[in-house]
Amino acid sequence: MTSEIQMTELLQQIRVQIEDRRAAGLYPPGLEQQLEREFAEIMSSTNRRYFASKDLQAQLSHLEDAFVRLSGQISPRSRIPGLSLVHRLVGKLTKRQVLGLTAQIRDVESIVVVVLKMLGDFAESQEEADSRVVRELSQHVLDRVAVVDHLAILITELEARVRNLESHQGK
Amino acid sequence: MGTRCVHQVLVGAARNDAITAMALEIQSELTVSFTSNIYCHHPVDASFPDYVRQLTEIDAGSPDDVLIYHLSFGIPEMTELLLGRPEKLVIAYHNVTPAEYYAELLPEFADALAYGKSEASFLKNQVSLAISDSEFNAEELESFGYQDVHVVAGGANPQRLREVAIDVNFMADLEQHFPNGFILFVSQVLPHKRVDHALEILQLLRTVHRLNIGLVIAGPIRQPAYEFAVQTLRDKLQDSHLLMANAVTDEQLATLYRACLCYIGTSEHEGLSVPPLEAMANGAPVVVLGAGAVPETVKSGGIVLPIDTGVIEFAEVVAEVITNSDLRSQLRRAGVARLNEGFGENSAQKFVELVSGITV
């Protein structure tokens, strides 16, 4: 069984290891806080990004469905007696124009669907590119911070040595 | 089956949901002496047994009958319905996740959680028997003014996978995916479970400790928006050997527990937490964050880290467990000892005995 004493010893040993690794620059100062902050930023933008992307997909799907249903066929039926005949007559008279117009709308709509999809893909790839740049920049910053940390440790050591030397000289 | 009715009421029933699993275990004990169904507010999955029904189908009831309400969420219509029922009311309190974890991501869900905390208070005067599945939950119920709260993790059965065989094909996939092994977190993918921390721990294990291992998160993805956030973090960390297995079968779960290098738990809020116990029952060393009821559940069966432990220290402990075979064996033995100490009894039967006391 893991007794309380062994647990305390284990955690103490682990904390010493962490200090050693910090001194070796493996854990830059503020690493945990930085990770926490980064995920908080992801969470705060998720609502907007996730739901916007979901909404865009849903609307594009509606648009495609509407596009498939676009036929130029309008029912001549009417609840008013005799009016069905008038609708059928008007339908026949304007059939050529309506079908022509429908074909033109379908042409335009098909382009609109493609353009909207391209815009969606473009926005997504742009966002990925932006986050890649941010990631690379963050990595550079972290590398620099690690170097600065290492230098700070070296300076502390040098200061200690200088103090030692000075105290020896004083004696 | 008796003539007196003792029904259970859930907000929702879902596969791989701990409360549903507990209710189903309780159900098998209830039907020995009572007429009993499980009713749910949310639509019921057609694959459930026919005694799991929609709440709208519930009979009129009588004062001799009993309703057991599993409280874990808040819905005003549910409160209203329960307050208007003639049956004796038993509250089975599983705790309600703090709303702040969802405030930004899913504000409406957060509101429902905030309401859940109030619901326990609204129902208090109607309740004939209060049962919670942990001391932690009992204390919270008492803070709402409840008295004589009984603590029984009714229906929790950590040994349930004991007779389940491993899934050989899944095992082969895991070996191919993670030739040097993996750590495991069994959890629903939800914000308060802090899957992001598990991912960061993996990153530290791979980069600082040079352990070429992976992480498996096994549990249903309940909030796709949170999964989206986790995937964004995964992309950002680049080097994350992560398998989000989503909902798994019992055979796959048994395989994961038995094959993992270490079971980890990063959740920041737990009313009971059965997966670490299941991990112990299947021989996995356990390292978990001591959130909510976790310290009293895991006790000395695993390493329970202080709640304020950061990912660096967490990763260091996991690295020690993975690389120190003596510690691993010690933890395995501790896990078995923990289960022998407190989970030998039939918790569902004990729960039903308590409920039977108010049917007389």
Short mmCIF file of C-alpha atoms in Angstrom, two decimals:
data_model
loop_
_atom_site.label_atom_id
_atom_site.label_comp_id
_atom_site.label_asym_id
_atom_site.label_seq_id
_atom_site.Cartn_x
_atom_site.Cartn_y
_atom_site.Cartn_z
CA MET A 1 0.00 0.00 0.00
CA THR A 2 1.12 3.57 -0.60
CA SER A 3 1.45 4.87 2.93
CA GLU A 4 1.14 8.57 3.68
CA ILE A 5 4.92 8.75 4.41
CA GLN A 6 5.86 7.17 1.08
CA MET A 7 3.55 9.54 -0.74
CA THR A 8 5.08 12.54 0.99
CA GLU A 9 8.58 11.25 0.18
CA LEU A 10 7.63 10.62 -3.44
CA LEU A 11 6.19 14.11 -3.87
CA GLN A 12 9.24 15.66 -2.18
CA GLN A 13 11.57 13.75 -4.49
CA ILE A 14 9.48 14.86 -7.47
CA ARG A 15 9.65 18.51 -6.39
CA VAL A 16 13.45 18.30 -6.18
CA GLN A 17 13.51 16.85 -9.70
CA ILE A 18 11.32 19.71 -10.91
CA GLU A 19 13.72 22.27 -9.42
CA ASP A 20 16.64 20.53 -11.14
CA ARG A 21 14.83 20.58 -14.45
CA ARG A 22 13.87 24.22 -13.98
CA ALA A 23 17.53 25.03 -13.35
CA ALA A 24 18.42 23.14 -16.53
CA GLY A 25 15.95 25.30 -18.45
CA LEU A 26 13.54 22.44 -19.24
CA TYR A 27 10.66 24.22 -17.55
CA PRO A 28 10.68 27.92 -18.47
CA PRO A 29 9.31 30.16 -15.69
CA GLY A 30 5.56 30.67 -15.99
CA LEU A 31 5.12 27.67 -18.32
CA GLU A 32 2.00 26.37 -16.55
CA GLN A 33 0.40 29.82 -16.42
CA GLN A 34 1.18 30.29 -20.10
CA LEU A 35 -0.40 26.95 -21.02
CA GLU A 36 -3.45 27.84 -18.92
CA ARG A 37 -3.74 31.24 -20.62
CA GLU A 38 -3.41 29.74 -24.08
CA PHE A 39 -6.20 27.23 -23.50
CA ALA A 40 -8.39 29.94 -21.98
CA GLU A 41 -7.88 31.92 -25.21
CA ILE A 42 -8.82 28.88 -27.29
CA MET A 43 -11.96 28.37 -25.18
CA SER A 44 -12.97 32.02 -25.46
CA SER A 45 -12.72 31.94 -29.26
CA THR A 46 -14.23 28.45 -29.62
CA ASN A 47 -17.77 29.65 -29.15
CA ARG A 48 -17.46 32.10 -32.03
CA ARG A 49 -15.37 29.88 -34.32
CA TYR A 50 -17.12 26.54 -33.73
CA PHE A 51 -20.67 27.83 -33.99
CA ALA A 52 -19.83 30.16 -36.91
CA SER A 53 -18.34 27.26 -38.84
CA LYS A 54 -21.31 25.01 -37.94
CA ASP A 55 -23.78 27.73 -39.00
CA LEU A 56 -21.93 28.30 -42.27
CA GLN A 57 -22.08 24.58 -43.09
CA ALA A 58 -25.80 24.45 -42.24
CA GLN A 59 -26.63 27.51 -44.36
CA LEU A 60 -24.60 26.20 -47.31
CA SER A 61 -26.48 22.93 -47.08
CA HIS A 62 -29.84 24.80 -47.07
CA LEU A 63 -28.69 26.79 -50.10
CA GLU A 64 -27.77 23.61 -51.98
CA ASP A 65 -31.14 22.05 -51.14
CA ALA A 66 -32.97 25.17 -52.35
CA PHE A 67 -30.86 25.09 -55.52
CA VAL A 68 -31.90 21.49 -56.23
CA ARG A 69 -35.59 22.41 -55.74
CA LEU A 70 -35.37 25.38 -58.15
CA SER A 71 -37.35 24.10 -61.15
CA GLY A 72 -39.54 26.97 -62.32
CA GLN A 73 -42.58 24.71 -61.84
CA ILE A 74 -45.33 26.59 -59.97
CA SER A 75 -48.56 24.85 -59.12
CA PRO A 76 -51.58 26.41 -60.90
CA ARG A 77 -53.94 25.24 -58.13
CA SER A 78 -56.03 27.89 -56.36
CA ARG A 79 -58.59 27.87 -53.55
CA ILE A 80 -60.67 30.43 -55.46
CA PRO A 81 -62.98 28.69 -57.96
CA GLY A 82 -62.01 29.31 -61.58
CA LEU A 83 -58.68 30.91 -60.74
CA SER A 84 -56.76 27.65 -61.37
CA LEU A 85 -57.68 28.01 -65.03
CA VAL A 86 -56.31 31.59 -65.10
CA HIS A 87 -53.07 30.42 -63.37
CA ARG A 88 -52.67 27.60 -65.89
CA LEU A 89 -53.20 30.05 -68.77
CA VAL A 90 -50.70 32.58 -67.36
CA GLY A 91 -48.30 29.71 -66.73
CA LYS A 92 -48.50 28.60 -70.33
CA LEU A 93 -48.09 32.18 -71.63
CA THR A 94 -45.00 32.89 -69.50
CA LYS A 95 -43.52 29.35 -69.49
CA ARG A 96 -40.73 30.21 -71.92
CA GLN A 97 -39.59 33.26 -69.92
CA VAL A 98 -39.93 31.53 -66.52
CA LEU A 99 -37.90 28.51 -67.64
CA GLY A 100 -35.28 30.80 -69.18
CA LEU A 101 -35.09 32.83 -66.01
CA THR A 102 -34.89 29.66 -63.90
CA ALA A 103 -31.97 28.40 -65.96
CA GLN A 104 -30.19 31.74 -65.54
CA ILE A 105 -30.84 31.74 -61.77
CA ARG A 106 -29.52 28.19 -61.53
CA ASP A 107 -26.35 29.26 -63.35
CA VAL A 108 -25.86 32.19 -60.98
CA GLU A 109 -26.75 30.09 -57.89
CA SER A 110 -24.29 27.36 -58.79
CA ILE A 111 -21.54 29.98 -58.97
CA VAL A 112 -22.71 31.53 -55.68
CA VAL A 113 -22.54 28.14 -53.92
CA VAL A 114 -19.03 27.50 -55.23
CA VAL A 115 -17.86 31.02 -54.29
CA LEU A 116 -19.31 30.74 -50.77
CA LYS A 117 -17.62 27.37 -50.25
CA MET A 118 -14.33 28.82 -51.51
CA LEU A 119 -14.70 31.77 -49.13
CA GLY A 120 -15.37 29.40 -46.23
CA ASP A 121 -12.34 27.27 -47.12
CA PHE A 122 -10.24 30.40 -47.58
CA ALA A 123 -11.25 31.75 -44.16
CA GLU A 124 -10.40 28.40 -42.59
CA SER A 125 -7.02 28.09 -44.27
CA GLN A 126 -6.25 31.73 -43.42
CA GLU A 127 -7.06 31.01 -39.79
CA GLU A 128 -4.86 27.92 -39.84
CA ALA A 129 -2.03 29.95 -41.38
CA ASP A 130 -2.48 32.66 -38.73
CA SER A 131 -2.41 30.15 -35.90
CA ARG A 132 0.66 28.49 -37.44
CA VAL A 133 2.43 31.87 -37.47
CA VAL A 134 1.36 32.52 -33.86
CA ARG A 135 2.57 29.04 -32.89
CA GLU A 136 5.94 29.56 -34.53
CA LEU A 137 6.30 33.00 -32.97
CA SER A 138 5.37 31.59 -29.55
CA GLN A 139 7.99 28.88 -29.99
CA HIS A 140 10.62 31.49 -30.85
CA VAL A 141 9.63 33.53 -27.82
CA LEU A 142 9.79 30.42 -25.61
CA ASP A 143 13.23 29.56 -27.00
CA ARG A 144 14.44 33.09 -26.27
CA VAL A 145 12.94 32.97 -22.78
CA ALA A 146 14.76 29.68 -22.16
CA VAL A 147 18.04 31.28 -23.29
CA VAL A 148 17.42 34.31 -21.05
CA ASP A 149 16.66 31.95 -18.14
CA HIS A 150 19.85 30.05 -18.74
CA LEU A 151 21.81 33.30 -18.90
CA ALA A 152 20.17 34.47 -15.67
CA ILE A 153 21.30 31.26 -13.94
CA LEU A 154 24.85 31.70 -15.31
CA ILE A 155 24.91 35.31 -14.11
CA THR A 156 23.75 34.25 -10.64
CA GLU A 157 26.54 31.67 -10.55
CA LEU A 158 29.10 34.22 -11.78
CA GLU A 159 27.93 36.71 -9.17
CA ALA A 160 28.40 34.09 -6.48
CA ARG A 161 31.88 33.33 -7.75
CA VAL A 162 32.77 37.05 -7.87
CA ARG A 163 31.52 37.46 -4.29
CA ASN A 164 33.63 34.47 -3.24
CA LEU A 165 36.70 35.86 -4.97
CA GLU A 166 36.13 39.29 -3.40
CA SER A 167 35.74 37.81 0.04
CA HIS A 168 38.97 35.77 -0.45
CA GLN A 169 40.81 38.92 -1.61
CA GLY A 170 39.45 40.83 1.40
CA LYS A 171 40.88 38.15 3.72
CA MET B 1 -42.36 -8.05 -8.82
CA GLY B 2 -44.60 -6.34 -6.21
CA THR B 3 -47.69 -4.21 -6.71
CA ARG B 4 -46.18 -1.13 -5.10
CA CYS B 5 -44.38 1.13 -7.57
CA VAL B 6 -40.84 2.44 -7.04
CA HIS B 7 -39.77 4.27 -10.17
CA GLN B 8 -36.52 6.10 -10.95
CA VAL B 9 -36.42 9.46 -12.72
CA LEU B 10 -33.39 10.66 -14.69
CA VAL B 11 -32.83 13.83 -16.67
CA GLY B 12 -31.42 11.77 -19.53
CA ALA B 13 -30.32 8.20 -20.12
CA ALA B 14 -27.24 7.60 -22.23
CA ARG B 15 -24.86 4.75 -22.84
CA ASN B 16 -21.47 5.22 -21.16
CA ASP B 17 -23.08 7.54 -18.64
CA ALA B 18 -22.23 6.70 -15.02
CA ILE B 19 -25.60 7.75 -13.56
CA THR B 20 -27.54 5.73 -16.14
CA ALA B 21 -25.35 2.70 -15.40
CA MET B 22 -26.04 3.11 -11.66
CA ALA B 23 -29.78 3.46 -12.26
CA LEU B 24 -29.79 0.28 -14.35
CA GLU B 25 -27.98 -1.64 -11.58
CA ILE B 26 -30.47 -0.32 -8.99
CA GLN B 27 -33.32 -1.27 -11.31
CA SER B 28 -32.32 -4.93 -11.31
CA GLU B 29 -32.60 -4.94 -7.49
CA LEU B 30 -35.83 -2.90 -7.38
CA THR B 31 -37.71 -5.29 -9.66
CA VAL B 32 -37.24 -8.10 -7.13
CA SER B 33 -39.79 -6.47 -4.80
CA PHE B 34 -41.49 -3.65 -6.70
CA THR B 35 -43.02 -2.62 -9.98
CA SER B 36 -40.33 -0.38 -11.34
CA ASN B 37 -39.45 1.63 -14.44
CA ILE B 38 -36.87 4.28 -15.27
CA TYR B 39 -38.28 7.54 -16.68
CA CYS B 40 -36.24 10.19 -18.49
CA HIS B 41 -36.92 13.81 -19.31
CA HIS B 42 -34.82 13.80 -22.50
CA PRO B 43 -35.68 11.49 -25.45
CA VAL B 44 -34.84 7.88 -24.75
CA ASP B 45 -32.48 5.92 -26.98
CA ALA B 46 -34.49 3.21 -28.76
CA SER B 47 -31.83 0.62 -27.95
CA PHE B 48 -32.50 0.82 -24.19
CA PRO B 49 -34.63 -1.88 -22.53
CA ASP B 50 -38.36 -1.10 -22.64
CA TYR B 51 -38.49 -0.24 -18.92
CA VAL B 52 -36.49 2.94 -19.73
CA ARG B 53 -39.29 5.27 -20.82
CA GLN B 54 -40.11 8.87 -21.58
CA LEU B 55 -41.17 10.86 -18.49
CA THR B 56 -44.39 11.90 -20.24
CA GLU B 57 -45.53 8.23 -20.03
CA ILE B 58 -45.44 8.08 -16.22
CA ASP B 59 -48.68 6.98 -14.48
CA ALA B 60 -50.61 9.17 -12.04
CA GLY B 61 -48.99 7.47 -9.00
CA SER B 62 -50.20 7.23 -5.41
CA PRO B 63 -48.90 8.30 -1.97
CA ASP B 64 -47.91 4.67 -1.27
CA ASP B 65 -45.50 4.67 -4.20
CA VAL B 66 -41.97 6.05 -4.39
CA LEU B 67 -40.09 8.14 -6.95
CA ILE B 68 -36.30 8.12 -6.87
CA TYR B 69 -34.95 11.26 -8.53
CA HIS B 70 -31.31 11.20 -9.63
CA LEU B 71 -30.28 14.83 -9.36
CA SER B 72 -27.31 15.89 -11.50
CA PHE B 73 -28.66 18.76 -13.60
CA GLY B 74 -31.41 21.35 -13.36
CA ILE B 75 -34.62 21.61 -15.34
CA PRO B 76 -37.48 23.78 -14.01
CA GLU B 77 -40.20 21.59 -15.63
CA MET B 78 -38.76 18.61 -13.78
CA THR B 79 -38.89 20.44 -10.43
CA GLU B 80 -42.49 21.45 -11.11
CA LEU B 81 -43.45 17.90 -12.05
CA LEU B 82 -41.79 16.38 -8.97
CA LEU B 83 -43.39 18.94 -6.64
CA GLY B 84 -46.81 18.06 -8.06
CA ARG B 85 -46.45 14.25 -7.70
CA PRO B 86 -48.25 12.29 -4.93
CA GLU B 87 -45.46 9.69 -4.42
CA LYS B 88 -42.85 9.78 -1.65
CA LEU B 89 -39.73 11.36 -3.11
CA VAL B 90 -36.21 9.98 -2.72
CA ILE B 91 -33.38 12.19 -3.88
CA ALA B 92 -30.25 10.42 -5.12
CA TYR B 93 -27.73 13.23 -5.25
CA HIS B 94 -24.86 12.89 -7.72
CA ASN B 95 -23.75 16.52 -7.51
CA VAL B 96 -24.10 19.21 -10.16
CA THR B 97 -21.05 20.43 -12.08
CA PRO B 98 -20.17 24.06 -11.25
CA ALA B 99 -21.66 26.31 -13.93
CA GLU B 100 -18.52 28.41 -14.42
CA TYR B 101 -16.89 25.67 -16.55
CA TYR B 102 -19.56 26.26 -19.20
CA ALA B 103 -20.29 29.97 -18.82
CA GLU B 104 -18.26 31.02 -21.83
CA LEU B 105 -18.65 27.98 -24.06
CA LEU B 106 -22.32 27.09 -23.54
CA PRO B 107 -24.12 29.81 -21.55
CA GLU B 108 -27.55 28.11 -21.63
CA PHE B 109 -26.10 24.85 -20.34
CA ALA B 110 -24.34 26.84 -17.61
CA ASP B 111 -27.68 28.38 -16.58
CA ALA B 112 -29.22 24.91 -16.28
CA LEU B 113 -26.31 23.77 -14.10
CA ALA B 114 -26.67 26.84 -11.88
CA TYR B 115 -30.37 26.04 -11.55
CA GLY B 116 -29.47 22.42 -10.63
CA LYS B 117 -27.86 23.60 -7.40
CA SER B 118 -31.07 25.46 -6.47
CA GLU B 119 -33.30 22.51 -7.42
CA ALA B 120 -32.07 20.49 -4.43
CA SER B 121 -33.24 23.30 -2.14
CA PHE B 122 -36.62 23.65 -3.90
CA LEU B 123 -37.34 19.93 -3.46
CA LYS B 124 -36.13 19.71 0.14
CA ASN B 125 -39.55 19.80 1.87
CA GLN B 126 -40.95 17.14 -0.46
CA VAL B 127 -38.09 14.68 0.09
CA SER B 128 -38.68 11.64 2.34
CA LEU B 129 -35.20 10.16 1.96
CA ALA B 130 -31.90 11.72 0.85
CA ILE B 131 -29.10 9.50 -0.46
CA SER B 132 -25.80 10.70 -1.88
CA ASP B 133 -23.11 8.61 -3.52
CA SER B 134 -20.21 10.15 -1.57
CA GLU B 135 -19.44 12.03 1.64
CA PHE B 136 -18.50 15.01 -0.52
CA ASN B 137 -21.99 15.06 -2.04
CA ALA B 138 -23.61 14.46 1.36
CA GLU B 139 -21.87 17.55 2.73
CA GLU B 140 -23.17 19.59 -0.18
CA LEU B 141 -26.74 18.32 0.36
CA GLU B 142 -26.45 19.20 4.05
CA SER B 143 -25.36 22.70 3.07
CA PHE B 144 -28.75 22.98 1.29
CA GLY B 145 -30.49 22.17 4.60
CA TYR B 146 -30.93 18.41 4.22
CA GLN B 147 -30.62 16.21 7.32
CA ASP B 148 -29.95 12.48 7.74
CA VAL B 149 -28.28 12.12 4.37
CA HIS B 150 -27.32 8.47 3.74
CA VAL B 151 -24.12 7.79 1.82
CA VAL B 152 -24.38 4.85 -0.58
CA ALA B 153 -22.84 4.73 -4.05
CA GLY B 154 -25.93 2.79 -5.16
CA GLY B 155 -25.29 0.82 -8.33
CA ALA B 156 -21.58 1.65 -8.58
CA ASN B 157 -19.84 -1.58 -9.44
CA PRO B 158 -16.09 -1.16 -10.10
CA GLN B 159 -15.69 -4.92 -10.63
CA ARG B 160 -18.22 -5.06 -13.45
CA LEU B 161 -15.54 -5.67 -16.10
CA ARG B 162 -13.92 -8.56 -14.21
CA GLU B 163 -15.45 -11.24 -16.43
CA VAL B 164 -15.20 -9.19 -19.63
CA ALA B 165 -12.65 -10.47 -22.15
CA ILE B 166 -10.30 -8.11 -23.98
CA ASP B 167 -10.96 -7.08 -27.58
CA VAL B 168 -8.07 -8.69 -29.47
CA ASN B 169 -8.42 -6.55 -32.60
CA PHE B 170 -8.55 -3.37 -30.57
CA MET B 171 -5.48 -4.51 -28.65
CA ALA B 172 -3.62 -5.04 -31.93
CA ASP B 173 -4.64 -1.54 -33.09
CA LEU B 174 -3.39 -0.04 -29.84
CA GLU B 175 -0.06 -1.85 -30.11
CA GLN B 176 0.36 -0.60 -33.64
CA HIS B 177 -0.64 2.94 -32.70
CA PHE B 178 1.40 3.13 -29.49
CA PRO B 179 4.27 0.61 -29.71
CA ASN B 180 5.78 1.99 -26.48
CA GLY B 181 2.50 2.07 -24.56
CA PHE B 182 -0.02 4.68 -23.54
CA ILE B 183 -1.56 6.37 -20.56
CA LEU B 184 -5.33 6.34 -20.18
CA PHE B 185 -8.03 8.77 -19.08
CA VAL B 186 -11.58 7.41 -19.01
CA SER B 187 -13.95 10.32 -19.02
CA GLN B 188 -16.70 12.08 -20.87
CA VAL B 189 -15.10 14.83 -22.93
CA LEU B 190 -16.37 17.83 -20.97
CA PRO B 191 -14.74 21.11 -19.87
CA HIS B 192 -14.50 20.33 -16.13
CA LYS B 193 -12.70 17.04 -16.88
CA ARG B 194 -9.75 19.16 -18.10
CA VAL B 195 -8.84 16.99 -21.06
CA ASP B 196 -6.58 19.91 -22.04
CA HIS B 197 -4.45 19.22 -18.95
CA ALA B 198 -4.19 15.53 -19.89
CA LEU B 199 -2.95 16.61 -23.31
CA GLU B 200 -0.39 18.99 -21.80
CA ILE B 201 0.81 16.23 -19.45
CA LEU B 202 1.34 13.98 -22.47
CA GLN B 203 3.28 16.76 -24.19
CA LEU B 204 5.59 17.11 -21.16
CA LEU B 205 6.05 13.33 -20.90
CA ARG B 206 7.08 13.20 -24.55
CA THR B 207 9.28 16.30 -24.69
CA VAL B 208 10.81 16.74 -21.22
CA HIS B 209 10.86 13.09 -20.11
CA ARG B 210 11.51 11.71 -23.60
CA LEU B 211 8.88 8.99 -23.15
CA ASN B 212 7.64 7.97 -26.58
CA ILE B 213 4.14 7.15 -25.37
CA GLY B 214 0.57 8.10 -26.25
CA LEU B 215 -2.62 9.12 -24.51
CA VAL B 216 -6.04 7.52 -24.92
CA ILE B 217 -9.12 9.45 -23.87
CA ALA B 218 -12.00 6.98 -23.69
CA GLY B 219 -15.43 8.46 -23.21
CA PRO B 220 -18.27 9.94 -25.18
CA ILE B 221 -17.84 13.40 -26.65
CA ARG B 222 -20.83 15.14 -25.07
CA GLN B 223 -20.00 18.71 -26.13
CA PRO B 224 -18.66 18.97 -29.70
CA ALA B 225 -17.69 22.62 -29.06
CA TYR B 226 -15.33 21.53 -26.27
CA GLU B 227 -13.94 18.77 -28.47
CA PHE B 228 -13.28 21.47 -31.08
CA ALA B 229 -11.30 23.43 -28.45
CA VAL B 230 -9.33 20.30 -27.47
CA GLN B 231 -8.57 19.56 -31.12
CA THR B 232 -7.37 23.16 -31.55
CA LEU B 233 -5.00 22.66 -28.61
CA ARG B 234 -3.92 19.34 -30.10
CA ASP B 235 -3.03 21.08 -33.39
CA LYS B 236 -1.18 23.75 -31.47
CA LEU B 237 0.92 21.24 -29.50
CA GLN B 238 1.70 19.40 -32.75
CA ASP B 239 3.45 16.48 -31.06
CA SER B 240 0.42 15.00 -29.35
CA HIS B 241 0.04 11.26 -29.73
CA LEU B 242 -3.57 11.32 -28.77
CA LEU B 243 -6.39 8.88 -29.49
CA MET B 244 -9.83 10.19 -28.67
CA ALA B 245 -11.64 6.87 -28.67
CA ASN B 246 -15.08 8.38 -27.98
CA ALA B 247 -17.60 5.88 -26.52
CA VAL B 248 -16.12 2.37 -26.30
CA THR B 249 -17.55 -1.09 -25.70
CA ASP B 250 -16.99 -2.89 -22.38
CA GLU B 251 -14.50 -5.20 -24.12
CA GLN B 252 -12.55 -2.21 -25.44
CA LEU B 253 -12.65 -0.51 -22.04
CA ALA B 254 -11.35 -3.65 -20.32
CA THR B 255 -8.57 -3.79 -22.92
CA LEU B 256 -7.62 -0.16 -22.29
CA TYR B 257 -7.51 -0.57 -18.49
CA ARG B 258 -5.46 -3.77 -18.70
CA ALA B 259 -3.02 -2.53 -21.33
CA CYS B 260 -2.31 1.03 -20.16
CA LEU B 261 0.94 2.06 -18.47
CA CYS B 262 -0.93 4.27 -16.02
CA TYR B 263 -4.45 5.58 -15.47
CA ILE B 264 -4.63 9.36 -15.05
CA GLY B 265 -7.49 11.60 -13.91
CA THR B 266 -7.30 15.36 -14.40
CA SER B 267 -10.93 16.23 -13.63
CA GLU B 268 -11.42 19.27 -11.40
CA HIS B 269 -14.89 18.28 -10.22
CA GLU B 270 -16.11 14.79 -9.30
CA GLY B 271 -19.09 13.76 -7.20
CA LEU B 272 -17.92 10.12 -7.06
CA SER B 273 -15.58 9.02 -9.94
CA VAL B 274 -15.90 5.31 -10.71
CA PRO B 275 -13.27 4.99 -13.54
CA PRO B 276 -10.21 5.08 -11.19
CA LEU B 277 -11.83 2.22 -9.24
CA GLU B 278 -12.43 0.28 -12.46
CA ALA B 279 -8.79 0.94 -13.40
CA MET B 280 -7.67 -0.52 -10.04
CA ALA B 281 -9.95 -3.53 -10.55
CA ASN B 282 -8.20 -4.15 -13.87
CA GLY B 283 -4.67 -3.78 -12.55
CA ALA B 284 -3.81 -0.27 -13.73
CA PRO B 285 -1.70 2.02 -11.51
CA VAL B 286 -3.75 5.15 -10.75
CA VAL B 287 -2.64 8.81 -10.55
CA VAL B 288 -5.48 11.29 -10.10
CA LEU B 289 -6.13 14.85 -9.06
CA GLY B 290 -7.85 14.99 -5.67
CA ALA B 291 -10.95 16.88 -6.84
CA GLY B 292 -14.30 16.67 -5.02
CA ALA B 293 -15.02 13.09 -3.94
CA VAL B 294 -11.88 11.61 -5.56
CA PRO B 295 -9.74 11.41 -2.36
CA GLU B 296 -12.46 9.48 -0.49
CA THR B 297 -13.14 7.25 -3.51
CA VAL B 298 -9.53 6.40 -4.39
CA LYS B 299 -8.14 6.62 -0.81
CA SER B 300 -4.77 4.81 -0.67
CA GLY B 301 -5.50 2.79 -3.82
CA GLY B 302 -3.61 5.23 -6.01
CA ILE B 303 -1.67 8.48 -5.99
CA VAL B 304 -4.08 11.29 -5.22
CA LEU B 305 -2.45 14.62 -6.00
CA PRO B 306 -3.40 17.86 -4.24
CA ILE B 307 -6.07 19.79 -6.15
CA ASP B 308 -3.67 22.66 -6.93
CA THR B 309 -1.10 20.37 -8.59
CA GLY B 310 0.05 21.78 -11.92
CA VAL B 311 0.68 19.83 -15.11
CA ILE B 312 4.47 19.84 -14.56
CA GLU B 313 4.24 18.05 -11.22
CA PHE B 314 1.49 15.77 -12.50
CA ALA B 315 3.65 14.76 -15.48
CA GLU B 316 6.65 14.16 -13.19
CA VAL B 317 4.60 11.77 -11.02
CA VAL B 318 3.28 9.91 -14.07
CA ALA B 319 6.83 9.66 -15.49
CA GLU B 320 7.99 8.20 -12.16
CA VAL B 321 5.18 5.62 -12.23
CA ILE B 322 5.94 4.65 -15.83
CA THR B 323 9.69 4.29 -15.30
CA ASN B 324 9.66 2.81 -11.79
CA SER B 325 8.41 -0.78 -11.93
CA ASP B 326 8.51 -1.18 -8.13
CA LEU B 327 6.21 1.81 -7.70
CA ARG B 328 3.92 0.44 -10.39
CA SER B 329 3.60 -2.93 -8.66
CA GLN B 330 3.07 -1.19 -5.34
CA LEU B 331 0.24 0.86 -6.85
CA ARG B 332 -1.37 -2.21 -8.41
CA ARG B 333 -1.39 -3.95 -5.03
CA ALA B 334 -2.72 -0.80 -3.37
CA GLY B 335 -5.57 -0.66 -5.88
CA VAL B 336 -6.65 -4.24 -5.17
CA ALA B 337 -6.45 -3.60 -1.43
CA ARG B 338 -8.62 -0.49 -1.78
CA LEU B 339 -11.33 -2.41 -3.63
CA ASN B 340 -11.30 -5.23 -1.06
CA GLU B 341 -11.67 -2.66 1.69
CA GLY B 342 -14.76 -0.88 0.46
CA PHE B 343 -16.50 -2.26 -2.60
CA GLY B 344 -17.25 -5.89 -1.76
CA GLU B 345 -20.88 -5.24 -0.86
CA ASN B 346 -23.73 -4.99 -3.35
CA SER B 347 -24.27 -1.22 -3.33
CA ALA B 348 -27.48 -1.41 -5.39
CA GLN B 349 -28.98 -3.82 -2.84
CA LYS B 350 -27.98 -1.52 0.01
CA PHE B 351 -29.57 1.41 -1.83
CA VAL B 352 -32.82 -0.54 -2.34
CA GLU B 353 -32.86 -1.57 1.33
CA LEU B 354 -32.81 2.11 2.30
CA VAL B 355 -35.62 2.90 -0.14
CA SER B 356 -37.66 -0.10 1.08
CA GLY B 357 -37.58 1.45 4.55
CA ILE B 358 -39.91 4.26 3.47
CA THR B 359 -42.33 2.04 1.54
CA VAL B 360 -43.59 0.39 4.75
#
